[in-house]
Tab-separated table of C-alpha atoms in Angstrom:
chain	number	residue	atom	x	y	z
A	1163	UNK	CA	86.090	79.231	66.429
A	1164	UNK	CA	86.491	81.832	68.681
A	1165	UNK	CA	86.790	82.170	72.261
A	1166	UNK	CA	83.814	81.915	74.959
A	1167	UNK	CA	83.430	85.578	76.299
A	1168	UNK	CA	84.261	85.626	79.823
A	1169	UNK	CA	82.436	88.456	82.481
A	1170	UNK	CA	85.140	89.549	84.697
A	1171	UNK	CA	83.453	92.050	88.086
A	1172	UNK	CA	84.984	95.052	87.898
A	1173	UNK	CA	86.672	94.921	91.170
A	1174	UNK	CA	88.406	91.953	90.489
A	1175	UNK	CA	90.104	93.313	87.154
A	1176	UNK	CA	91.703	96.001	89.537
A	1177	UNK	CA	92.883	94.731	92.005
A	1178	UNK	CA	94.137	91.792	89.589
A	1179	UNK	CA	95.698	95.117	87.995
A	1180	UNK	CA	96.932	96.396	91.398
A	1181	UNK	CA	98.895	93.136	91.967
A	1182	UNK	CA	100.402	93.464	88.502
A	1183	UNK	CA	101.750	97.009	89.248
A	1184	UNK	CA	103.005	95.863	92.621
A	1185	UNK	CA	104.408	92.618	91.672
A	1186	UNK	CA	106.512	94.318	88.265
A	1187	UNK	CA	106.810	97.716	89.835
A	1188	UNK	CA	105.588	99.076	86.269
A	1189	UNK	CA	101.645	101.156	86.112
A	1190	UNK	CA	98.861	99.575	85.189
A	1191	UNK	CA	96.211	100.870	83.097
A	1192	UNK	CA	92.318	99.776	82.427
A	1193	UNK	CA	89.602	101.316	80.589
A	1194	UNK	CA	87.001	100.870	83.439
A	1195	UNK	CA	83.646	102.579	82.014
A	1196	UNK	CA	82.344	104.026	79.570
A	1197	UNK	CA	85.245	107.170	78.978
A	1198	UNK	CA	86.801	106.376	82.655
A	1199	UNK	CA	90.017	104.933	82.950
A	1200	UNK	CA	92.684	104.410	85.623
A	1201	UNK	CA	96.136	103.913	86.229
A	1202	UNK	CA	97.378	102.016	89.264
A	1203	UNK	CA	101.170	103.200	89.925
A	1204	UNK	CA	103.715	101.370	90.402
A	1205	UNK	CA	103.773	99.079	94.122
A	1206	UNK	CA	99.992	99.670	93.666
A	1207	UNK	CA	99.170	102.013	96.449
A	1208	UNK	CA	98.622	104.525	94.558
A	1209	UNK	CA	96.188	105.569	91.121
A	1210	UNK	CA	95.303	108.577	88.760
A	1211	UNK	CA	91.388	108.124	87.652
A	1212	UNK	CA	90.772	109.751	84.133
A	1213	UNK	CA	88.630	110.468	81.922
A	1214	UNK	CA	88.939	111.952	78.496
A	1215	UNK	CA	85.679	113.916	77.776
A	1216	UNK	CA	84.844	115.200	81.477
A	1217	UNK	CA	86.228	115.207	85.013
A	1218	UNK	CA	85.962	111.916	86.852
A	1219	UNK	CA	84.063	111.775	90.552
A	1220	UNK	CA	85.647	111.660	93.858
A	1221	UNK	CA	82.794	109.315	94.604
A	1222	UNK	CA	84.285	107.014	92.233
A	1223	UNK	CA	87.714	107.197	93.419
A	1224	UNK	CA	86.703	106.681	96.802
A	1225	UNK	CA	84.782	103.114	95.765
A	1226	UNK	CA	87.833	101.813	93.923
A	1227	UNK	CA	90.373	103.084	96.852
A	1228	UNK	CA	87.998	101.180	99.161
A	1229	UNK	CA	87.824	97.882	96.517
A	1230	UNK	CA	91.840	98.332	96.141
A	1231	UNK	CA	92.143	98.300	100.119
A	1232	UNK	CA	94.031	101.656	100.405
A	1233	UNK	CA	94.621	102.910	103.700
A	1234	UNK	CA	94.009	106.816	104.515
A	1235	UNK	CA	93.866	107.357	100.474
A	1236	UNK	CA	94.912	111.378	99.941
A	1237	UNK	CA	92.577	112.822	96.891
A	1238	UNK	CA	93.689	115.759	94.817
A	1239	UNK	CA	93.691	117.015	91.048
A	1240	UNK	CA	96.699	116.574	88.416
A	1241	UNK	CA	96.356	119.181	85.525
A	1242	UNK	CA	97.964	117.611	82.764
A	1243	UNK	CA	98.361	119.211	79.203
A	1244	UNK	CA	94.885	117.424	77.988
A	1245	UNK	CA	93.095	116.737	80.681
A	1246	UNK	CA	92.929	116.917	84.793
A	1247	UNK	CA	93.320	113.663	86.565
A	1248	UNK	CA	91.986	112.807	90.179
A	1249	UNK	CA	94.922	111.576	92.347
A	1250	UNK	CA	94.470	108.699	94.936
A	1251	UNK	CA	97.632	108.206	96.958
A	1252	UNK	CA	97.812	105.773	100.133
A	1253	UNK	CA	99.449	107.401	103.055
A	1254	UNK	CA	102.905	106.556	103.031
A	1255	UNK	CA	102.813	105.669	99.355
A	1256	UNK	CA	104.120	109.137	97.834
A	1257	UNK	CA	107.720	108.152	97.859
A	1258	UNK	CA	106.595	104.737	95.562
A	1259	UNK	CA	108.977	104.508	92.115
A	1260	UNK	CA	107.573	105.708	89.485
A	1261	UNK	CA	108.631	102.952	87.152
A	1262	UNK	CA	110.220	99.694	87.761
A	1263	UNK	CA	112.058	96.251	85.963
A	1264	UNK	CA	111.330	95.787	82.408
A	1265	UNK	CA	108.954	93.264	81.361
A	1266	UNK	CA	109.055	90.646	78.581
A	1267	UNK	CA	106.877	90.962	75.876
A	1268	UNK	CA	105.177	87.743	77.270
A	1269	UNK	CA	104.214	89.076	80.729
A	1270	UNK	CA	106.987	87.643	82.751
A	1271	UNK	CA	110.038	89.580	84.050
């Protein structure tokens, strides 16, 4: 028998995600939408929003900096080698790690 299916709000699958990335120091990912994704960095002040068929909205990244509680977000573009990324950094968060301690393969550190 399988598993009940559990609804999980969006908002509370990121910032559960946001924890995660500040509590191991290691980015987060989630498939958020339908062909939007995000990445919360490391410390979890700052994210890249994605998408891999189009260009994500600043409206977007505006709601989840407001849901993730970011203070003064900056927004700006990332041109990677597939696709361009919009940046949402917290003031003060720029000088963040960009990776931290290893984790187990069972979640813990």
């Amino acid at each position: 028998m399988s598993n009940p299916t559990v609804t999980v709000p969006i908002r509370e699958a990121i910032r559960y995600a946001q924890g995660r990335a500040e509590r191991l120091g290691r980015t987060q990912q989630l498939e958020i939408g339908t062909d939007l994704f995000i990445r919360i960095g490391p410390g979890g002040r700052k994210f890249l929003l994605f998408s891999l068929e189009d260009e994500p909205q600043r409206s977007s990244a505006e709601a989840i900096a407001a849901a993730l509680g970011l203070k003064n977000p900056t927004y700006g573009w990332h041109q990677g080698a597939t696709l361009r990324s919009l940046t949402v950094i917290e003031e003060g968060a720029q000088s963040l790690p960009e990776s931290g301690p290893a984790e187990a393969d069972d979640g813990t550190l």
